[in-house]
CSV table of C-alpha atoms in Angstrom, one decimal:
chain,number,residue,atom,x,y,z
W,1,UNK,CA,81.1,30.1,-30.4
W,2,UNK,CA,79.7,31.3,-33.8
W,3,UNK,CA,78.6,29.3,-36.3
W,4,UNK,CA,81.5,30.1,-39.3
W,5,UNK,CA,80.2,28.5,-43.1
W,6,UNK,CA,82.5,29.4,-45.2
W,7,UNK,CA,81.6,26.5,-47.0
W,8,UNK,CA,79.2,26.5,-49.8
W,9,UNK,CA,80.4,23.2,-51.7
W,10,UNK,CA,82.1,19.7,-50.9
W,11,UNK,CA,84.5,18.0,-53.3
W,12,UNK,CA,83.8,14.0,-53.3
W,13,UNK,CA,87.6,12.3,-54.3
W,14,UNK,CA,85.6,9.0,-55.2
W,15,UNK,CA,86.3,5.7,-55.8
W,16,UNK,CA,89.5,5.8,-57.2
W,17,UNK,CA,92.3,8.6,-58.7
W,18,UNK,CA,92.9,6.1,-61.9
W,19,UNK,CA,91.0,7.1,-64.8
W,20,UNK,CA,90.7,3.5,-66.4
W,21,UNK,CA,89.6,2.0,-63.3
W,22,UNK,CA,86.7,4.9,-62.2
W,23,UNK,CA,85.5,4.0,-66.2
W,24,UNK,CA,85.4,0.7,-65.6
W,25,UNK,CA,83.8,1.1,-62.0
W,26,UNK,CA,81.1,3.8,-64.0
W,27,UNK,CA,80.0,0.6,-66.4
W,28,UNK,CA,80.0,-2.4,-63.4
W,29,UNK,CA,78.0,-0.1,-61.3
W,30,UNK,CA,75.6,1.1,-64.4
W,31,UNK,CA,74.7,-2.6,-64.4
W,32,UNK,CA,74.1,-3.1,-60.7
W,33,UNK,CA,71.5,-0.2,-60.4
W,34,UNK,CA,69.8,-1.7,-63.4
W,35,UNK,CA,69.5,-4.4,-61.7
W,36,UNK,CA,68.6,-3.2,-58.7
W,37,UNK,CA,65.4,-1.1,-60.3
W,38,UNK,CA,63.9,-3.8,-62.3
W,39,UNK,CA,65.3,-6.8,-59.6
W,40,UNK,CA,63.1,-4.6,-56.8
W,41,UNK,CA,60.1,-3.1,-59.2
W,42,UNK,CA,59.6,-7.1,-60.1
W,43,UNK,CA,59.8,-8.1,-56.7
W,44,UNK,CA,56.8,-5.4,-55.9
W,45,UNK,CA,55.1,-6.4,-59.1
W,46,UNK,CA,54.8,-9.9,-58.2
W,47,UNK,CA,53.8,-9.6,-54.8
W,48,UNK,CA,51.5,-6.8,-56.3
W,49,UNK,CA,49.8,-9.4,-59.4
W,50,UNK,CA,50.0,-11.9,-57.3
W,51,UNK,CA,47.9,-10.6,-54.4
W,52,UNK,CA,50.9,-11.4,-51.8
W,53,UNK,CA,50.8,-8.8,-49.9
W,54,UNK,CA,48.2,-10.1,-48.1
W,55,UNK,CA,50.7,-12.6,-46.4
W,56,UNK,CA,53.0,-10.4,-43.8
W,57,UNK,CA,56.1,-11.9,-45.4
W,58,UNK,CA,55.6,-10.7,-48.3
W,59,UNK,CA,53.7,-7.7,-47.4
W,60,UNK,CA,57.3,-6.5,-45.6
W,61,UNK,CA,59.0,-8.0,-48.6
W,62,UNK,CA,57.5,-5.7,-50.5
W,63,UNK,CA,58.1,-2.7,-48.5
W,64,UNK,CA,62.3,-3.4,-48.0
W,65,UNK,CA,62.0,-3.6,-51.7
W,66,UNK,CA,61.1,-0.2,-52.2
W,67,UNK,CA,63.4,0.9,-49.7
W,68,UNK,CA,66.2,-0.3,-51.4
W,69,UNK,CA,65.3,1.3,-54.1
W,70,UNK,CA,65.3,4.7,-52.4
W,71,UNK,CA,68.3,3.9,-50.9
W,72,UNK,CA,70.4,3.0,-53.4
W,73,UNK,CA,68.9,5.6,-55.6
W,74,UNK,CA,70.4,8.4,-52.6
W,75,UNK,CA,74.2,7.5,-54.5
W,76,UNK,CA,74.3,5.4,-57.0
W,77,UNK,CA,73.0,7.9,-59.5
W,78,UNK,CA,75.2,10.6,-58.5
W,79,UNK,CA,78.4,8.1,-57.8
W,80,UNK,CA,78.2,6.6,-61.5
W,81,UNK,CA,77.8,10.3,-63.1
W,82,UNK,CA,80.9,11.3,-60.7
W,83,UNK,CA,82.7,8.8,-61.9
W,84,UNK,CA,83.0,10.2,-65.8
W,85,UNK,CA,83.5,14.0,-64.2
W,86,UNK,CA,86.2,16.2,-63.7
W,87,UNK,CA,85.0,17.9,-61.0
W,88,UNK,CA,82.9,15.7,-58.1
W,89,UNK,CA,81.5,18.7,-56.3
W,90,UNK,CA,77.8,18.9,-53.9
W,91,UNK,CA,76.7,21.6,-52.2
W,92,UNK,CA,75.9,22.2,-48.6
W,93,UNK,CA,72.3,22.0,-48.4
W,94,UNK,CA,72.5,18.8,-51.0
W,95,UNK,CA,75.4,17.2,-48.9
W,96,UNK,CA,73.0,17.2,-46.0
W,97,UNK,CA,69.8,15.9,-48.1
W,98,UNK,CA,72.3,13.2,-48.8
W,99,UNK,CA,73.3,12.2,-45.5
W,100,UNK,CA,69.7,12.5,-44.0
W,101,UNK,CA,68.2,10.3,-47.1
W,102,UNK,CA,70.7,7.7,-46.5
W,103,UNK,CA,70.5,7.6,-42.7
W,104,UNK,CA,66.5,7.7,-43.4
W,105,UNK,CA,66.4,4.7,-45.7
W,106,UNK,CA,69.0,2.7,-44.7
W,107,UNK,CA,67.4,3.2,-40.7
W,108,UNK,CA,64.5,1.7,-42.4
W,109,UNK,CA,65.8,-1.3,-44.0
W,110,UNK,CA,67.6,-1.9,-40.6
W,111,UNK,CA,64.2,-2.1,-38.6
W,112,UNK,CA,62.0,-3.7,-41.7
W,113,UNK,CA,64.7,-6.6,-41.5
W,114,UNK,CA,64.2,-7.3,-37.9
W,115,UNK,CA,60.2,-6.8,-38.0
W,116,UNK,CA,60.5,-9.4,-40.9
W,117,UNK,CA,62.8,-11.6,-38.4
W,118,UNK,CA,59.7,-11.1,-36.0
W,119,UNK,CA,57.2,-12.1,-38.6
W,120,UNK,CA,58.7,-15.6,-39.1
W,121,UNK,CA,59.3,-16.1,-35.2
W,122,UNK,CA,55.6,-15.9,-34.7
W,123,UNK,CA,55.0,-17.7,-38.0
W,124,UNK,CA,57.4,-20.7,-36.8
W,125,UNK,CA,57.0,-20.6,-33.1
W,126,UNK,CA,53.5,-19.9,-32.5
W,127,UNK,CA,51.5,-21.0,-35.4
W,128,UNK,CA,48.1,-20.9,-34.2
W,129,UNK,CA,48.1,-17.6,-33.2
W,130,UNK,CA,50.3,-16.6,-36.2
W,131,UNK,CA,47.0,-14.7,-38.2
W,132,UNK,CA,45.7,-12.8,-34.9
W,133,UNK,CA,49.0,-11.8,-33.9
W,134,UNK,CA,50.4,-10.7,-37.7
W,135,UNK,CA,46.8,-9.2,-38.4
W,136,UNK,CA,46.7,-6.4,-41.5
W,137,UNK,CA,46.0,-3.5,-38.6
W,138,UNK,CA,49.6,-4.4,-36.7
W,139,UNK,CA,51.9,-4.8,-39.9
W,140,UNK,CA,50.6,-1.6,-41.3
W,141,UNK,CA,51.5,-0.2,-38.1
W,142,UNK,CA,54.9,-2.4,-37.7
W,143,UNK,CA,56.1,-0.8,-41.1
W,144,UNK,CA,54.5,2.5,-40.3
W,145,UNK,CA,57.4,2.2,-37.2
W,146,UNK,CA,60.3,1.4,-39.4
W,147,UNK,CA,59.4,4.3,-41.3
W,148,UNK,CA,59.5,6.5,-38.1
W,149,UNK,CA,62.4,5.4,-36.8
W,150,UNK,CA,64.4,6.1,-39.3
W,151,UNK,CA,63.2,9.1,-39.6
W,152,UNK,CA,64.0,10.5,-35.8
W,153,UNK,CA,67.5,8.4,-36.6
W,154,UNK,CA,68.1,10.1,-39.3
W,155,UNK,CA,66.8,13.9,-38.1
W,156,UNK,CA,69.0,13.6,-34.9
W,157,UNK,CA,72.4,12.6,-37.5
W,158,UNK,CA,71.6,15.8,-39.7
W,159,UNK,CA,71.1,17.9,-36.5
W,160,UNK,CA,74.1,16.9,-35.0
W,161,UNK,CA,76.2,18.0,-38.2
W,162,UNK,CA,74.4,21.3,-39.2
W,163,UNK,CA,75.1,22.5,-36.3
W,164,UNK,CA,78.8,22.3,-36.8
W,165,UNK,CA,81.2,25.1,-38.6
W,166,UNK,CA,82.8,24.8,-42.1
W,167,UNK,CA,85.5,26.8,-43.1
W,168,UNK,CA,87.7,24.5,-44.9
W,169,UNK,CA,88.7,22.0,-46.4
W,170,UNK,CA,85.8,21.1,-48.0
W,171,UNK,CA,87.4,17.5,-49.8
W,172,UNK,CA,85.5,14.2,-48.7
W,173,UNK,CA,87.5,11.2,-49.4
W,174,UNK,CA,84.2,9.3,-50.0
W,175,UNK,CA,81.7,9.4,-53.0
W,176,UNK,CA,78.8,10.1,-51.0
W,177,UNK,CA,78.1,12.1,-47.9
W,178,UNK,CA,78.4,10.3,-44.8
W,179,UNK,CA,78.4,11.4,-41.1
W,180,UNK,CA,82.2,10.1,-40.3
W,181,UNK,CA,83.7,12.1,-43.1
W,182,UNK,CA,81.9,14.8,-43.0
W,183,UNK,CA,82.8,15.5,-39.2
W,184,UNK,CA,86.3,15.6,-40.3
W,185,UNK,CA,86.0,18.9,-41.8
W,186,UNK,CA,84.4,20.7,-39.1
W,187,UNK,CA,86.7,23.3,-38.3
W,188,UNK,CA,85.8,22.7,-34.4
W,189,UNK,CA,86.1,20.0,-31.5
W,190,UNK,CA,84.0,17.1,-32.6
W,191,UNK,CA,84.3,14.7,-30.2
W,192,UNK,CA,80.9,15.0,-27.9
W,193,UNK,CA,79.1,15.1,-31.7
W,194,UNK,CA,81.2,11.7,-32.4
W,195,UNK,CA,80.7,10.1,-29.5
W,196,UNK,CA,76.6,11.0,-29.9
W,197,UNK,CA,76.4,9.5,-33.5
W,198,UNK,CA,78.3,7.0,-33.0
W,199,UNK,CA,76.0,5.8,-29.3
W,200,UNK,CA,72.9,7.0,-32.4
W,201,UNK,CA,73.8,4.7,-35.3
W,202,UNK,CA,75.7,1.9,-33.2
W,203,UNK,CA,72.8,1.5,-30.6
W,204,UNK,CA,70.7,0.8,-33.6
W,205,UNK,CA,72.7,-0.9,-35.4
W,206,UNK,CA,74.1,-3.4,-32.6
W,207,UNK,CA,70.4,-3.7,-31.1
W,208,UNK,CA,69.0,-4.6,-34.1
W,209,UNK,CA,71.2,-7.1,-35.1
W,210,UNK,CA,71.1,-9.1,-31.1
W,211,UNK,CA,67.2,-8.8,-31.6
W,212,UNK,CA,67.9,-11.2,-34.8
W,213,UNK,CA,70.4,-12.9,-33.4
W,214,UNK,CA,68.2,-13.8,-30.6
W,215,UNK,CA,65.1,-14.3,-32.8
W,216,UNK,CA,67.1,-16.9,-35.3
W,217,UNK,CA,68.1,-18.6,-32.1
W,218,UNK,CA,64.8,-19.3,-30.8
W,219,UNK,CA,63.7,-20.3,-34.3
W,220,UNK,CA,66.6,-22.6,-34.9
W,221,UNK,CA,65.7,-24.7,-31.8
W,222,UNK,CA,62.6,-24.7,-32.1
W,223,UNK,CA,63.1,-26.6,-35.6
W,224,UNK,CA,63.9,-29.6,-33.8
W,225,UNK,CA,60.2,-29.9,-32.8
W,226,UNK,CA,58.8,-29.8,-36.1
W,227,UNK,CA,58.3,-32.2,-38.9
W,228,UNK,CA,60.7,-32.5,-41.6
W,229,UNK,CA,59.1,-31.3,-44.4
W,230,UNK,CA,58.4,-28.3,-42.0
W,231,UNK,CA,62.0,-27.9,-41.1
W,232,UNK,CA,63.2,-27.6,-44.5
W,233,UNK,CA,60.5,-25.2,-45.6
W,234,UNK,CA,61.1,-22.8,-42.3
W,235,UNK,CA,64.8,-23.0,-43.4
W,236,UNK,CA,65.0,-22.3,-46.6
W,237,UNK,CA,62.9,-19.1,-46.1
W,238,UNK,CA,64.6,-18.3,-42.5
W,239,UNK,CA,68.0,-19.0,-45.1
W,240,UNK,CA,67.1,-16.3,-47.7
W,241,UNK,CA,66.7,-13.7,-44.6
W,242,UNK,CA,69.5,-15.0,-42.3
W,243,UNK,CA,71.7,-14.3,-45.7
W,244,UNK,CA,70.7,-10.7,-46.3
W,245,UNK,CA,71.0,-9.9,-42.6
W,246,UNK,CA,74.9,-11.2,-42.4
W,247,UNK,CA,75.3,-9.1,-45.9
W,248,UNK,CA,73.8,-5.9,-44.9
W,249,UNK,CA,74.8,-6.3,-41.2
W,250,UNK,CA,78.3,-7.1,-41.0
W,251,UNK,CA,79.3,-4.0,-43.3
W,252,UNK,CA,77.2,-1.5,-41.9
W,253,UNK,CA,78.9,-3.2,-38.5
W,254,UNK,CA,81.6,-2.4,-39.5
W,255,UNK,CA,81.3,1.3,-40.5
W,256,UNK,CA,79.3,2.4,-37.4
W,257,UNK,CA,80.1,0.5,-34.8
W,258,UNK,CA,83.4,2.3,-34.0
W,259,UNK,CA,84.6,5.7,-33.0
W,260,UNK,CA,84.8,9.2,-35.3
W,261,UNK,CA,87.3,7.6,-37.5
W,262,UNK,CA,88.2,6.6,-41.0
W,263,UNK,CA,89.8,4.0,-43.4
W,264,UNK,CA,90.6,4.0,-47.3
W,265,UNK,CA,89.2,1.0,-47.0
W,266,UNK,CA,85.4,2.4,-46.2
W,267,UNK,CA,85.0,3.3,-49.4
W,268,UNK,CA,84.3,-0.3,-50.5
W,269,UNK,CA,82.6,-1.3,-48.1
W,270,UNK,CA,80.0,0.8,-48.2
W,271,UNK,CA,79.3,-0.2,-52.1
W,272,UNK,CA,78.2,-3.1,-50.1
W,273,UNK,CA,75.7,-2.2,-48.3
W,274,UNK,CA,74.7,1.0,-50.6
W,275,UNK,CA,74.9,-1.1,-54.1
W,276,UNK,CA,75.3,-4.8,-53.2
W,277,UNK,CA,73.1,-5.6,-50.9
W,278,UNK,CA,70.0,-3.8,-52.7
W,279,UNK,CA,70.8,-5.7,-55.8
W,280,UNK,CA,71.0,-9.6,-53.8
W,281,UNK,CA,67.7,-9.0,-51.8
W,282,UNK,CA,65.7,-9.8,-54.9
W,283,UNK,CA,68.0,-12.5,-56.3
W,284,UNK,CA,68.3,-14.1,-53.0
W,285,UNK,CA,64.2,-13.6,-52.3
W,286,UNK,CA,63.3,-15.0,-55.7
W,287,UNK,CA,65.6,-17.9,-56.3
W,288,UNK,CA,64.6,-19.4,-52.9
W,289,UNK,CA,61.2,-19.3,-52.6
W,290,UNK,CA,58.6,-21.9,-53.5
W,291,UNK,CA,55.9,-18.8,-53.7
W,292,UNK,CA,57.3,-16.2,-55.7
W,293,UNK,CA,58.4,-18.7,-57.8
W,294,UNK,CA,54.8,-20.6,-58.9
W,295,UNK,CA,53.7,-16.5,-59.1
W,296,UNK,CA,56.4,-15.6,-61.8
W,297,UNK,CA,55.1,-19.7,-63.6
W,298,UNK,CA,51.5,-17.7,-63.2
W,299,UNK,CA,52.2,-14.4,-65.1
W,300,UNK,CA,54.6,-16.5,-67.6
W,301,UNK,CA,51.9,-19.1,-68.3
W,302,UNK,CA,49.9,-15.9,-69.1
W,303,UNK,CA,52.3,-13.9,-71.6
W,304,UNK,CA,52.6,-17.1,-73.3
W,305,UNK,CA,48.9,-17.3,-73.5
W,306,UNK,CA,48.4,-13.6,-75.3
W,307,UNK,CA,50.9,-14.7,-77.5
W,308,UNK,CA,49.0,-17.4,-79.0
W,309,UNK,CA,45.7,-15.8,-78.9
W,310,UNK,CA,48.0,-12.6,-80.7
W,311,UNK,CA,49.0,-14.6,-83.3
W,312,UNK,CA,46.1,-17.0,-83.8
W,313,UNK,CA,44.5,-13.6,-84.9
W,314,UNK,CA,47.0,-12.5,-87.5
């Protein structure tokens, strides 16, 4: 059958029909992406300044943090200007930038969480061969993968939907564009497409987390081995990661691990793992660990020291 586009532009309905509560939403989540920029640019700043990124934990660390700042930045922006407008309209071309950034970066964070599950298995598990197996040559290729992988995720979701004619409606009861409600308005049979993104994004999705599942396991009883001083030190970092993984995970669980359809409640659970989550990884990171903690008493000590030397001069 042809291909039919009558389509040029989609309308986003948003958070919410009330005007109070989208102004009120448009100021919360202001805040949040402030956050999230200056919670994730310090997190690469210290581990930057603080020469961290030779560790692999903190190399990885480092690299989610930057993804979560793309990924947020892929709706946030354009959800908190939406809110304040009349008219919440994107067109074609951008709806599909959208949906390909999002599946792109937030494919990523999905595979950078379980390589940094992988990192602290070999760090806890097998200790002595921790620095030959975690060498600089393998994580640079380990995040070089994440990056690839959610890139052919994310080319095969676009693909699948580009494909498909639009020729109205063109309202998405959403504030970004996302695969499930976009396939709602193809004016066409959808369900092989369906059934192919959701096998895509659940495969990954569901894989990924059993890999962590499996990797936490082994880590878990392994602890019982290991002194406690060790223990509590391999928990609280395996803690700060176990945390993000349940926070990021069970949404996006939620969302894709179910068939071509849709719930008013979706909306609001995807600030979760679009808004949330980005803005906890670098509270969570940073009030938990020992490391980034002495580094931030470092470049303090430091400020403190201009100071004085600044005004010992005047």
């Amino acid at each position: 059958m042809e291909k039919i586009n009558n389509v040029t532009e989609f309308v986003f309905w948003g958070l919410s029909q009330n005007l109070e509560v989208e102004e009120a939403c448009c100021v919360v989540f202001s805040l949040f992406y402030v956050v999230i920029l200056l919670g994730n640019l310090f997190i690469m700043l210290i581990v930057y300044v603080g020469k961290l990124f030779k560790s692999p934990m903190y190399f990885f660390l480092s690299g989610l943090s930057f993804v979560d700042i793309c990924y947020s930045s892929a709706t946030t922006p354009k959800m908190i200007v939406d809110l304040l407008a009349t008219s919440k309209t994107i067109s074609y071309e951008g709806c599909m930038l959208q949906l390909f950034v999002v599946h792109f970066f937030g494919c990523t964070e999905i595979f950078i969480l379980t390589v940094m599950a992988y990192d602290r298995y070999v760090a806890i598990c097998k200790p002595l061969h921790y620095t030959t197996i975690m060498d600089q040559d393998r994580c640079n290729k380990m995040l070089l993968g994440t990056w690839l992988g959610g890139f052919l995720h994310s080319i095969i979701q676009v693909a699948l939907v580009v494909q498909l004619p639009f020729c109205g409606p063109n309202e998405i009861d959403h504030y970004f564009c996302d695969v499930h409600p976009v396939l709602k308005l193809a004016c066409t049979d959808t369900y092989v497409v369906s059934a192919v993104v959701t096998a895509n994004t659940g495969s990954i999705t569901l894989g990924s987390f059993v890999i962590l599942l499996i990797s936490y396991t082994v880590i878990l009883v392994s602890l019982r081995k290991q002194s406690a001083e060790g223990r509590c030190k391999a928990l609280s970092t395996c803690g700060s990661h176990i945390a993000v993984v349940i926070i990021f995970f069970g949404p996006c669980t939620f969302m894709y691990m179910r068939p071509d359809t849709t719930f008013p409640e979706d909306k609001m659970v995807a600030v979760f793992y679009t808004i949330v989550t980005p803005m906890l990884n670098p509270l969570i990171y940073t009030m938990r660990n020992a490391e980034v903690k002495n580094v931030m008493r470092k470049l303090w000590g430091r400020r403190v020291f201009w100071e004085a030397n600044d005004n010992s001069w005047k």
